[in-house]
Coordinates of C-alpha atoms and ligand atoms in Angstrom, one line a residue:
M1 CA 97.9 8.7 -20.2
C2 CA 94.8 10.3 -21.9
G3 CA 93.3 9.8 -25.3
I4 CA 92.9 12.6 -27.8
F5 CA 90.9 12.6 -31.1
G6 CA 90.0 15.0 -33.8
C7 CA 88.2 14.8 -37.2
I8 CA 87.2 16.8 -40.2
L9 CA 84.4 15.2 -42.1
K10 CA 83.3 16.0 -45.6
E11 CA 79.7 15.3 -44.7
G12 CA 77.7 14.7 -41.5
N13 CA 78.2 15.5 -37.9
A14 CA 81.6 15.1 -36.2
A15 CA 80.2 14.7 -32.6
P16 CA 79.0 11.1 -32.9
V17 CA 82.2 10.1 -34.7
I18 CA 84.3 11.7 -31.9
H19 CA 82.1 10.0 -29.2
Q20 CA 82.7 6.5 -30.8
A21 CA 86.4 7.2 -31.2
L22 CA 86.7 8.2 -27.6
K23 CA 85.0 5.0 -26.6
R24 CA 87.7 3.1 -28.5
L25 CA 90.3 5.2 -26.6
E26 CA 88.8 4.7 -23.2
Y27 CA 91.5 2.2 -22.3
R28 CA 93.8 5.2 -22.2
G29 CA 91.9 7.0 -19.4
Y30 CA 88.3 7.2 -18.3
D31 CA 87.8 9.7 -15.5
S32 CA 86.4 12.6 -17.6
V33 CA 85.4 13.2 -21.2
G34 CA 84.9 16.2 -23.5
E35 CA 84.2 17.3 -27.0
A36 CA 84.4 20.6 -28.9
T37 CA 83.1 21.3 -32.4
I38 CA 82.8 24.3 -34.7
H39 CA 79.7 25.2 -36.6
E40 CA 78.9 28.4 -38.5
G41 CA 81.8 30.3 -36.9
K42 CA 80.9 29.2 -33.3
L43 CA 82.6 26.9 -30.9
Y44 CA 80.4 24.3 -29.1
I45 CA 81.7 22.4 -26.2
K46 CA 80.5 19.6 -23.8
K47 CA 82.6 18.1 -21.0
D48 CA 82.3 16.5 -17.6
S49 CA 83.9 14.1 -15.2
G50 CA 82.8 10.5 -15.3
K51 CA 83.0 7.6 -17.7
I52 CA 82.0 8.3 -21.3
D53 CA 78.7 6.4 -21.0
E54 CA 77.8 8.3 -17.8
V55 CA 78.6 11.7 -19.3
H56 CA 76.8 10.8 -22.5
K57 CA 73.7 9.9 -20.6
I58 CA 73.6 13.3 -18.9
H59 CA 74.9 15.5 -21.7
N60 CA 74.3 13.6 -25.0
L61 CA 77.7 13.9 -26.5
D62 CA 76.3 13.3 -30.0
D63 CA 74.3 16.5 -30.5
L64 CA 77.0 19.1 -31.0
P65 CA 76.8 20.6 -34.4
G66 CA 79.5 20.8 -37.1
K67 CA 81.7 18.7 -39.3
I68 CA 84.9 19.4 -37.4
G69 CA 85.8 18.7 -33.8
I70 CA 88.1 17.4 -31.2
G71 CA 87.6 15.1 -28.1
H72 CA 89.4 13.8 -25.1
T73 CA 89.2 11.0 -22.6
R74 CA 91.1 11.8 -19.4
W75 CA 93.3 10.1 -16.9
A76 CA 94.0 12.9 -14.4
T77 CA 97.6 14.0 -13.7
H78 CA 97.1 17.7 -12.8
G79 CA 93.9 18.6 -11.1
A80 CA 91.2 16.3 -9.8
P81 CA 88.7 14.6 -12.2
L82 CA 86.1 17.5 -12.1
Q83 CA 84.2 19.1 -14.9
V84 CA 86.3 22.2 -14.8
N85 CA 89.5 20.1 -15.3
A86 CA 88.0 18.0 -18.2
H87 CA 89.3 18.8 -21.7
P88 CA 88.9 20.6 -24.1
H89 CA 90.4 23.7 -22.4
L90 CA 89.8 27.2 -23.7
D91 CA 91.5 30.5 -23.8
C92 CA 90.1 33.6 -22.1
A93 CA 87.9 34.6 -25.1
G94 CA 86.6 31.0 -25.6
Q95 CA 87.9 31.0 -29.2
I96 CA 90.6 28.3 -28.9
A97 CA 89.9 24.8 -27.8
V98 CA 92.8 22.4 -26.9
V99 CA 92.9 18.7 -26.0
H100 CA 96.2 17.3 -24.7
N101 CA 97.8 14.1 -23.6
G102 CA 101.1 14.4 -21.7
I103 CA 102.6 16.6 -19.0
I104 CA 103.7 20.2 -19.4
E105 CA 106.6 20.4 -17.0
N106 CA 107.0 24.2 -16.9
F107 CA 103.3 24.9 -16.7
A108 CA 103.5 26.7 -13.3
E109 CA 106.0 29.2 -14.6
L110 CA 104.1 29.7 -17.8
R111 CA 100.8 30.1 -16.0
L112 CA 102.3 32.8 -13.7
E113 CA 103.7 34.7 -16.7
L114 CA 100.4 34.5 -18.5
E115 CA 98.4 35.5 -15.4
N116 CA 100.7 38.5 -15.1
K117 CA 99.7 39.4 -18.6
G118 CA 96.0 39.3 -17.6
H119 CA 95.0 35.8 -18.6
V120 CA 92.4 34.2 -16.4
F121 CA 92.7 30.5 -15.7
V122 CA 89.8 28.4 -14.6
S123 CA 91.2 24.9 -14.2
K124 CA 94.1 23.3 -12.3
T125 CA 95.4 21.6 -15.4
D126 CA 98.8 22.0 -17.1
T127 CA 96.9 21.9 -20.4
E128 CA 95.1 25.2 -20.0
V129 CA 98.4 27.1 -20.4
L130 CA 98.5 25.9 -24.0
A131 CA 95.2 27.6 -24.9
H132 CA 96.4 30.8 -23.3
L133 CA 99.8 30.6 -24.9
I134 CA 98.1 30.3 -28.3
E135 CA 95.8 33.2 -27.5
E136 CA 98.8 35.3 -26.4
A137 CA 100.7 34.5 -29.6
L138 CA 97.8 35.6 -31.7
K139 CA 97.3 38.7 -29.6
S140 CA 100.9 39.8 -29.9
N141 CA 101.0 39.2 -33.6
P142 CA 97.7 39.5 -35.4
F143 CA 99.3 38.4 -38.7
L144 CA 100.0 34.9 -37.3
N145 CA 97.7 32.1 -38.4
L146 CA 96.5 29.4 -36.0
A147 CA 99.3 26.9 -37.0
D148 CA 102.0 29.5 -36.4
A149 CA 100.5 30.5 -33.0
V150 CA 100.4 26.8 -32.0
L151 CA 104.1 26.5 -33.2
D152 CA 104.9 29.5 -31.0
A153 CA 103.1 28.0 -28.0
V154 CA 104.7 24.5 -28.2
R155 CA 108.1 26.0 -28.6
K156 CA 107.7 27.5 -25.1
V157 CA 106.6 24.4 -23.3
E158 CA 108.8 21.7 -21.8
G159 CA 107.5 18.2 -21.3
S160 CA 105.4 15.7 -23.2
Y161 CA 102.4 16.5 -25.4
A162 CA 100.1 15.3 -28.1
I163 CA 97.7 18.1 -28.7
A164 CA 94.8 18.9 -31.1
V165 CA 93.6 22.5 -31.4
I166 CA 90.6 24.1 -33.1
S167 CA 89.4 27.6 -33.4
P168 CA 86.4 29.3 -35.1
K169 CA 89.0 31.9 -36.3
E170 CA 90.1 29.2 -38.8
P171 CA 87.0 26.9 -38.8
N172 CA 88.3 24.3 -41.3
K173 CA 91.5 23.3 -39.5
I174 CA 92.8 21.1 -36.7
I175 CA 96.3 21.8 -35.7
C176 CA 98.1 19.0 -33.8
A177 CA 101.6 18.6 -32.5
R178 CA 103.6 15.9 -30.7
N179 CA 106.5 15.5 -28.3
E180 CA 106.9 12.2 -26.4
S181 CA 103.2 11.4 -26.5
P182 CA 101.8 9.3 -29.4
L183 CA 99.9 11.0 -32.3
V184 CA 98.7 9.4 -35.6
L185 CA 96.7 10.7 -38.5
G186 CA 94.0 8.6 -40.2
L187 CA 93.1 9.3 -43.9
S188 CA 90.0 8.3 -45.8
D189 CA 88.1 9.7 -48.8
S190 CA 85.4 11.1 -46.6
A191 CA 87.4 12.3 -43.5
L192 CA 90.7 13.2 -41.9
Y193 CA 91.4 12.1 -38.3
C194 CA 94.0 12.7 -35.7
A195 CA 94.3 10.5 -32.6
S196 CA 96.5 9.2 -29.8
D197 CA 96.2 5.8 -31.2
I198 CA 95.2 3.9 -34.3
P199 CA 92.2 2.0 -32.7
A200 CA 90.4 5.4 -32.4
F201 CA 89.8 5.4 -36.2
L202 CA 90.5 1.9 -37.3
P203 CA 86.9 0.9 -38.1
L204 CA 86.8 4.0 -40.4
T205 CA 90.2 3.8 -42.1
N206 CA 93.4 1.8 -42.0
K207 CA 95.4 4.4 -43.9
T208 CA 97.6 6.2 -41.3
V209 CA 100.5 8.6 -41.0
I210 CA 102.6 8.5 -37.8
I211 CA 103.5 12.0 -36.5
E212 CA 107.0 11.9 -34.9
D213 CA 108.3 13.8 -31.9
G214 CA 108.9 17.5 -32.7
E215 CA 106.4 17.6 -35.5
L216 CA 103.2 19.7 -36.0
A217 CA 100.4 18.7 -38.4
I218 CA 97.9 20.9 -40.0
L219 CA 94.7 19.1 -41.0
S220 CA 92.2 20.9 -43.3
S221 CA 89.4 19.9 -45.6
E222 CA 92.1 20.0 -48.4
G223 CA 94.4 17.5 -46.8
F224 CA 97.3 17.6 -44.3
E225 CA 100.7 19.1 -44.0
I226 CA 103.5 18.2 -41.5
R227 CA 106.1 20.7 -40.2
K228 CA 109.0 20.4 -37.9
I229 CA 108.4 22.4 -34.7
S230 CA 112.0 23.5 -34.5
D231 CA 112.3 25.4 -37.8
S232 CA 108.8 25.0 -39.4
S233 CA 110.3 23.1 -42.4
L234 CA 108.1 20.8 -44.3
V235 CA 108.1 17.0 -43.7
V236 CA 107.0 14.7 -46.4
R237 CA 105.7 11.3 -45.2
E238 CA 103.7 8.7 -47.1
P239 CA 100.7 7.1 -45.5
K240 CA 100.9 3.4 -44.4
I241 CA 98.2 0.8 -44.4
V242 CA 97.8 -1.1 -41.1
D243 CA 96.5 -4.6 -41.2
W244 CA 95.6 -4.9 -37.5
T245 CA 92.3 -6.2 -36.3
P246 CA 90.6 -3.8 -33.8
E247 CA 91.5 -6.1 -31.0
M248 CA 95.2 -6.1 -32.0
A249 CA 95.1 -2.3 -32.4
V250 CA 93.9 -1.7 -28.8
K251 CA 97.0 -3.7 -27.7
Q252 CA 99.1 -1.9 -30.3
G253 CA 100.0 -5.1 -32.0
Y254 CA 101.0 -6.9 -28.7
P255 CA 99.3 -10.2 -28.0
H256 CA 98.5 -9.2 -24.4
F257 CA 98.0 -6.0 -22.4
M258 CA 100.6 -7.3 -19.9
L259 CA 103.3 -7.4 -22.6
K260 CA 102.3 -4.0 -23.9
E261 CA 102.5 -2.6 -20.4
I262 CA 105.9 -4.2 -19.8
H263 CA 107.1 -2.5 -23.0
E264 CA 105.5 0.8 -22.0
Q265 CA 107.8 1.1 -18.9
P266 CA 110.4 3.4 -20.5
A267 CA 107.7 5.9 -21.4
C268 CA 106.1 5.6 -17.9
L269 CA 109.4 6.1 -16.2
R270 CA 110.0 9.3 -18.3
N271 CA 106.6 10.5 -17.0
T272 CA 107.5 9.9 -13.4
L273 CA 110.5 12.3 -13.9
R274 CA 107.9 15.0 -14.6
L275 CA 106.4 15.1 -11.1
Q276 CA 105.4 18.4 -9.6
E277 CA 108.4 19.2 -7.4
H278 CA 106.4 21.0 -4.7
Y279 CA 104.4 17.8 -3.9
L280 CA 107.7 15.9 -3.5
D281 CA 109.0 18.6 -1.3
L282 CA 105.9 18.8 0.8
M283 CA 105.8 15.0 1.3
A284 CA 109.5 15.0 2.2
T285 CA 108.8 17.7 4.8
F286 CA 106.1 15.5 6.4
L287 CA 108.4 12.5 6.4
D288 CA 111.2 14.6 7.9
R289 CA 109.0 15.7 10.8
A290 CA 107.6 12.2 11.6
K291 CA 108.7 10.3 14.6
E292 CA 107.9 7.0 12.9
V293 CA 107.1 6.2 9.3
F294 CA 105.0 3.2 8.1
L295 CA 105.0 2.3 4.5
V296 CA 101.7 0.5 4.0
A297 CA 100.4 -1.4 0.9
C298 CA 99.4 -4.8 -0.5
G299 CA 100.9 -7.1 -3.1
T300 CA 103.2 -5.5 -5.6
S301 CA 102.7 -2.1 -4.0
Y302 CA 104.0 -3.6 -0.8
H303 CA 107.1 -4.7 -2.6
A304 CA 107.6 -1.1 -3.8
C305 CA 107.4 -0.1 -0.1
L306 CA 109.9 -2.8 0.9
A307 CA 112.3 -1.4 -1.7
A308 CA 111.6 2.1 -0.5
S309 CA 112.6 1.2 3.1
Y310 CA 116.1 0.5 1.7
M311 CA 116.0 3.8 -0.3
F312 CA 115.0 5.9 2.7
S313 CA 117.5 4.3 4.9
K314 CA 120.5 4.4 2.5
L315 CA 119.8 7.9 1.1
A316 CA 118.1 9.8 3.9
Y317 CA 119.2 7.7 6.9
L318 CA 115.5 7.4 7.8
A319 CA 114.3 4.1 9.3
T320 CA 110.8 3.2 8.0
Y321 CA 108.5 0.2 8.6
P322 CA 107.1 -1.5 5.5
V323 CA 103.9 -3.1 6.5
I324 CA 101.4 -5.3 4.6
A325 CA 98.2 -3.3 4.9
S326 CA 96.0 -6.3 6.1
E327 CA 98.4 -6.7 9.0
F328 CA 98.7 -3.1 9.9
M329 CA 95.9 -2.9 12.5
E330 CA 97.0 -6.0 14.4
Q331 CA 100.7 -5.2 14.2
H332 CA 100.8 -1.5 14.8
G333 CA 97.2 -0.2 15.2
K334 CA 97.6 0.5 19.0
S335 CA 100.9 2.2 18.7
V336 CA 100.1 4.6 15.9
N337 CA 99.6 8.2 17.2
I338 CA 99.8 11.9 16.3
D339 CA 103.5 11.6 15.7
S340 CA 103.2 8.7 13.2
T341 CA 103.2 9.2 9.5
I342 CA 101.7 6.6 7.1
L343 CA 102.8 6.6 3.5
A344 CA 100.2 4.4 1.8
V345 CA 101.1 3.1 -1.7
S346 CA 98.3 1.9 -3.9
Q347 CA 98.2 2.1 -7.7
S348 CA 94.3 1.9 -7.7
G349 CA 93.9 4.0 -4.6
E350 CA 91.0 1.8 -3.7
T351 CA 92.5 -1.4 -2.2
A352 CA 90.2 -2.2 0.8
D353 CA 93.0 -3.3 3.1
T354 CA 95.2 -0.3 2.4
I355 CA 92.2 2.1 2.9
A356 CA 91.3 0.4 6.1
A357 CA 94.8 0.7 7.4
V358 CA 94.8 4.4 6.5
N359 CA 91.5 4.9 8.2
V360 CA 92.8 3.3 11.4
A361 CA 95.8 5.7 11.2
R362 CA 93.5 8.7 10.6
Q363 CA 91.4 7.9 13.6
R364 CA 94.6 8.0 15.7
A365 CA 95.5 11.4 14.3
A366 CA 98.4 10.2 12.3
T367 CA 99.5 12.0 9.1
V368 CA 98.5 10.2 5.9
L369 CA 100.5 10.5 2.7
G370 CA 99.5 8.7 -0.5
L371 CA 101.1 7.5 -3.6
T372 CA 98.7 6.4 -6.3
N373 CA 98.0 6.1 -10.0
V374 CA 94.4 7.3 -9.8
I375 CA 93.7 10.9 -8.9
G376 CA 90.2 11.1 -7.4
S377 CA 90.5 7.6 -5.9
T378 CA 89.7 7.1 -2.2
L379 CA 93.3 7.3 -1.3
T380 CA 93.7 10.8 -2.8
R381 CA 90.6 12.0 -0.9
I382 CA 91.8 10.8 2.5
S383 CA 95.5 11.7 2.2
R384 CA 97.0 14.9 3.6
V385 CA 99.3 15.0 0.5
Y386 CA 99.3 12.6 -2.4
I387 CA 101.5 12.2 -5.4
S388 CA 100.2 10.8 -8.7
Q389 CA 102.6 8.3 -10.2
Q390 CA 101.4 9.0 -13.7
S391 CA 101.6 5.6 -15.2
G392 CA 98.3 5.7 -17.1
P393 CA 95.7 3.0 -16.7
E394 CA 97.0 -0.5 -16.3
I395 CA 94.7 -3.1 -17.8
G396 CA 96.7 -6.3 -17.3
V397 CA 95.7 -7.6 -13.8
A398 CA 99.4 -8.2 -12.9
A399 CA 101.0 -4.9 -11.9
T400 CA 104.1 -4.1 -14.0
K401 CA 104.4 -0.5 -15.2
T402 CA 102.8 0.8 -12.1
F403 CA 105.4 -1.0 -9.9
T404 CA 108.4 0.5 -11.7
S405 CA 106.7 3.9 -11.6
Q406 CA 106.1 3.6 -7.9
L407 CA 109.8 2.8 -7.4
S408 CA 110.9 5.8 -9.4
V409 CA 108.6 8.2 -7.4
L410 CA 109.8 6.7 -4.1
A411 CA 113.4 7.0 -5.1
Q412 CA 112.8 10.7 -5.9
L413 CA 111.1 11.1 -2.6
A414 CA 114.0 9.5 -0.7
L415 CA 116.4 11.8 -2.6
R416 CA 114.4 14.9 -1.6
L417 CA 114.3 13.8 2.0
A418 CA 118.1 13.1 1.9
K419 CA 118.7 16.6 0.7
K420 CA 116.4 18.1 3.3
R421 CA 118.2 16.3 6.0
G422 CA 121.6 17.1 4.7
K423 CA 122.4 13.4 4.4
I424 CA 123.7 13.4 0.9
S425 CA 126.3 15.5 -0.8
Q426 CA 125.4 17.5 -3.9
D427 CA 127.7 15.3 -5.9
E428 CA 126.0 12.1 -4.8
M429 CA 122.6 13.7 -5.4
D430 CA 123.6 14.8 -8.9
F431 CA 125.0 11.3 -9.6
I432 CA 121.8 9.5 -8.5
E433 CA 119.5 12.0 -10.3
A434 CA 121.5 11.6 -13.5
K435 CA 121.2 7.8 -13.2
L436 CA 117.4 8.1 -12.5
K437 CA 117.1 10.1 -15.8
K438 CA 119.0 7.3 -17.6
L439 CA 116.7 4.6 -16.3
P440 CA 114.1 4.8 -19.0
D441 CA 116.8 4.1 -21.6
I442 CA 118.3 1.4 -19.5
V443 CA 114.9 -0.3 -19.1
E444 CA 114.4 0.0 -22.9
T445 CA 117.8 -1.7 -23.5
V446 CA 116.9 -4.5 -21.1
I447 CA 113.6 -5.2 -22.9
T448 CA 115.1 -5.0 -26.4
T449 CA 118.3 -7.0 -25.7
Q450 CA 117.1 -9.6 -23.1
E451 CA 113.6 -10.5 -24.0
E452 CA 114.5 -13.3 -26.4
K453 CA 116.9 -14.8 -23.7
V454 CA 114.1 -14.7 -21.1
K455 CA 111.7 -16.4 -23.5
A456 CA 114.2 -19.2 -24.0
I457 CA 114.6 -19.5 -20.2
A458 CA 110.8 -19.7 -19.8
K459 CA 110.7 -22.5 -22.4
K460 CA 113.5 -24.4 -20.7
Y461 CA 112.0 -24.3 -17.2
K462 CA 108.3 -24.4 -18.1
D463 CA 107.7 -27.8 -16.5
S464 CA 109.5 -26.9 -13.2
K465 CA 107.1 -27.5 -10.3
V466 CA 108.5 -24.8 -8.0
F467 CA 110.9 -21.9 -8.1
F468 CA 113.1 -20.0 -5.5
F469 CA 113.6 -16.2 -6.0
L470 CA 116.5 -14.9 -4.0
G471 CA 118.2 -11.5 -3.5
R472 CA 120.1 -9.6 -0.8
G473 CA 119.6 -6.1 0.4
I474 CA 117.2 -4.1 -1.8
S475 CA 117.1 -7.0 -4.3
T476 CA 115.1 -8.9 -1.8
A477 CA 112.1 -6.7 -2.8
T478 CA 112.9 -7.5 -6.5
A479 CA 112.9 -11.2 -5.7
Y480 CA 109.6 -11.0 -3.9
E481 CA 108.1 -9.2 -6.9
G482 CA 109.5 -11.8 -9.3
R483 CA 107.9 -14.6 -7.3
L484 CA 104.5 -12.9 -7.1
K485 CA 104.4 -12.3 -10.8
L486 CA 105.3 -16.0 -11.6
M487 CA 102.8 -17.3 -9.2
E488 CA 99.9 -15.1 -10.1
I489 CA 100.0 -15.5 -13.9
A490 CA 101.9 -18.7 -14.6
Y491 CA 100.5 -20.5 -11.5
V492 CA 104.0 -21.8 -10.5
P493 CA 104.3 -22.2 -6.8
S494 CA 107.3 -20.0 -5.8
I495 CA 109.1 -19.0 -2.7
A496 CA 111.1 -15.9 -2.2
F497 CA 113.2 -14.7 0.8
P498 CA 116.4 -12.8 1.5
A499 CA 119.2 -15.1 0.3
G500 CA 120.8 -15.1 3.7
E501 CA 117.8 -17.0 5.1
S502 CA 118.4 -20.0 2.8
K503 CA 120.4 -22.0 5.3
H504 CA 117.8 -21.3 8.1
G505 CA 115.4 -23.7 6.5
P506 CA 114.4 -23.3 2.8
I507 CA 117.6 -24.9 1.4
S508 CA 116.3 -28.3 2.4
L509 CA 113.9 -28.1 -0.5
V510 CA 116.7 -27.9 -3.0
E511 CA 117.5 -30.9 -5.1
E512 CA 119.0 -31.6 -8.6
G513 CA 117.6 -29.2 -11.2
F514 CA 115.7 -27.0 -8.7
P515 CA 115.4 -23.6 -10.4
V516 CA 116.7 -20.7 -8.3
V517 CA 116.4 -17.2 -9.7
F518 CA 119.1 -14.9 -8.2
V519 CA 118.7 -11.1 -8.4
C520 CA 122.4 -10.2 -8.2
P521 CA 123.4 -6.6 -9.0
K522 CA 127.0 -5.7 -8.4
D523 CA 126.4 -3.8 -5.1
D524 CA 127.7 -4.3 -1.6
T525 CA 125.8 -7.6 -1.3
H526 CA 127.5 -9.1 -4.4
K527 CA 130.2 -11.1 -2.6
T528 CA 127.9 -12.6 -0.1
A529 CA 125.3 -13.3 -2.8
I530 CA 127.9 -15.3 -4.6
G531 CA 128.4 -17.4 -1.5
N532 CA 124.6 -18.1 -1.5
I533 CA 124.7 -19.0 -5.2
M534 CA 127.4 -21.6 -4.4
E535 CA 125.4 -23.1 -1.5
M536 CA 122.5 -23.6 -3.9
K537 CA 124.7 -24.9 -6.7
A538 CA 126.4 -27.4 -4.4
R539 CA 123.0 -29.0 -3.8
G540 CA 122.2 -29.3 -7.5
A541 CA 120.1 -26.1 -8.1
S542 CA 119.9 -24.7 -11.6
I543 CA 120.9 -21.0 -11.3
I544 CA 119.1 -18.4 -13.3
A545 CA 120.9 -15.1 -12.5
V546 CA 119.9 -11.5 -13.3
I547 CA 123.3 -9.9 -13.3
E548 CA 125.1 -6.7 -14.2
E549 CA 126.5 -6.8 -17.7
G550 CA 130.0 -8.4 -17.7
D551 CA 129.7 -10.0 -14.2
E552 CA 132.0 -12.9 -15.2
E553 CA 132.0 -14.4 -11.7
V554 CA 128.3 -15.0 -11.6
K555 CA 128.2 -15.9 -15.3
R556 CA 130.5 -18.8 -14.6
L557 CA 128.2 -20.1 -11.8
A558 CA 124.9 -19.6 -13.5
D559 CA 123.2 -22.1 -15.8
D560 CA 121.3 -19.2 -17.4
Y561 CA 121.6 -15.5 -17.0
V562 CA 120.2 -12.2 -18.3
E563 CA 122.2 -8.9 -18.2
I564 CA 121.4 -5.4 -17.0
P565 CA 123.5 -2.5 -18.2
K566 CA 126.3 -1.4 -15.9
G567 CA 126.3 1.5 -13.5
V568 CA 122.8 1.5 -11.9
P569 CA 123.2 2.5 -8.2
D570 CA 121.9 0.0 -5.7
V571 CA 119.0 2.1 -4.6
L572 CA 117.6 2.2 -8.2
S573 CA 118.5 -1.4 -9.1
P574 CA 115.0 -2.9 -8.6
I575 CA 113.7 -0.9 -11.5
P576 CA 115.8 -2.5 -14.3
F577 CA 116.3 -5.8 -12.4
V578 CA 112.6 -6.6 -12.1
I579 CA 112.1 -6.3 -15.9
P580 CA 113.5 -9.8 -16.8
L581 CA 111.3 -11.2 -13.9
Q582 CA 108.2 -9.6 -15.3
L583 CA 109.1 -11.0 -18.8
L584 CA 109.8 -14.5 -17.3
A585 CA 106.4 -14.6 -15.7
Y586 CA 104.7 -13.4 -18.9
H587 CA 106.5 -15.9 -21.2
M588 CA 106.1 -18.7 -18.8
A589 CA 102.3 -18.1 -18.7
V590 CA 102.2 -18.0 -22.5
E591 CA 104.3 -21.2 -22.7
K592 CA 101.9 -23.0 -20.4
G593 CA 98.9 -21.8 -22.4
Y594 CA 97.5 -19.3 -19.8
D595 CA 96.1 -15.9 -20.5
P596 CA 98.4 -13.5 -18.6
D597 CA 95.9 -10.7 -18.7
K598 CA 93.3 -12.5 -16.8
P599 CA 94.7 -14.7 -14.1
R600 CA 92.2 -16.9 -12.4
N601 CA 90.7 -15.8 -9.0
L602 CA 92.2 -12.3 -9.2
A603 CA 90.8 -8.8 -9.8
K604 CA 92.6 -5.6 -10.8
S605 CA 91.3 -3.7 -7.8
V606 CA 90.7 -5.6 -4.5
T607 CA 87.9 -3.7 -2.8
V608 CA 87.1 -6.3 -0.2
K609 CA 89.0 -7.1 3.0
Ligands
F6R701 C1 100.0 -8.0 -8.4 C2 99.0 -7.0 -8.1 C3 98.5 -6.9 -6.7 C4 98.4 -5.4 -6.3 C5 97.7 -5.3 -5.0 C6 97.6 -3.9 -4.5 O1 100.5 -8.0 -9.7 O2 98.7 -6.3 -9.0 O3 99.3 -7.6 -5.8 O4 99.6 -4.9 -6.3 O5 96.4 -5.8 -5.1 O6 96.9 -3.1 -5.4 P1 97.0 -1.5 -5.3 O7 98.4 -1.1 -5.7 O8 96.0 -1.1 -6.3 O9 96.6 -1.1 -4.0

């Protein structure tokens, strides 16, 4: 997730307007920043890595000349947060500047083609191909205008993008285009704006036009025009007035970041399907060679590791050890050696316990692999290979979208490994891959159809003093995560364990009305899970079940239930099944009058041991 912005002013300098707009978009990414403007037929550009204020202090982002310009605030996906990778990106001649939010899936092939035609690339980004594609289009047909060249370029790319392009060849225009990344226009009497998000221009105008997927917009000093990318046909769309306050706008109308981030999960999951294949392959090769594999993390990321241990075992027949990072040294420190591989999972890439565990492993010559949401973080610097989970910044303290993204990446990794080890038939591989691709839609369905039900459940149980969360098999990880969410933001003491453990102690707590949340997909554990539900019910527990749609057996036993669409394979089930549990924690916190975005005593990144 990055933020893009562009403006054409009737009077004054664009640079300070861009700078302020990028500040308002900083929640979308903040590892690098850049601006480009046009003045008297020349392109001016400033960019660097670092937060906007830091870069401004060094480079003064306000002193670029010209009434027209574009800007970008970055959250790295391809290429580390370095000056060379910061946007805007230019073509060979330095005549086309592009800012981009999204992921170009076929950038490696396009880059090779363009390099073979003599284009010289300077960055490691996927974005740079766009600048060269536009340049190539103009070179091969000098009669094309800038908008046509951008059309030509975006028709060649696969993936997600919101882009804004300027060129001194047509100094009064910004061309922007969208596919699966947000893009809006802002209109006022004195200026035209394009941006990733409304907050960028909200203090300047509340008159907006939403650009839809598959559309390109041409902004000029005369106004704007929208065209379909597929056939260049004209689209007519009336502006709308938004009545959001700036605070509401940053949260896109949601009352809290946590809810916004829960709702962003379908989009984040789509992004995780755009990983660079060779990193997955490389990591799978390291895992394949390892004598022993430790999956090391804290909190929610540890739950992703726990789920991953089932994925690796079920798909690739690889036994792994999920370990809580703060225990790693004591539990395994001495046994780790050159044949060990550590896969560290940390959305921030900075968690002190995780980094400490990794450092212990490095000292003992083990191979370190990383999965993180922050390129440039400590974890990316100390890992032999890392994968970026591409969730965009998460502002709510409670991890939600970063958890489901981690699960998706880990499932893809397990599939790769399974293929490498010959442990999975092509049919099974195709089947699970097809289901992975459907998950964003399934998660969307869960959110849209089940949220009201979950809200009612939160209301009903808001005074309960303690909760159980139970699951069997891979759903144990989902249950643990449901418990953590409820405890950390709604402050409800909760207990989670594999359902089979109930009768070894915890069941003694159960009495009339005791709420027990069962994560109960229709997998191989279903029959036994029903037995566990009956045990609880016989002691008066109130059963809240997360079930597969149409699971009549569990519906009859449950006091309340929420349904997940059918047909999700067991190894992927934590992704949709955790959604109602995230929503339960959120609505419970709101019911009890707590701020879910700022749970007491917690920080987003825990950098102390
Ligand atoms: C819970 C939560 C924490 C983190 C944990 C690890 O909602 O966010 O439990 O999961 O602190 O953080 P990372 O993934 O940044 O290492």
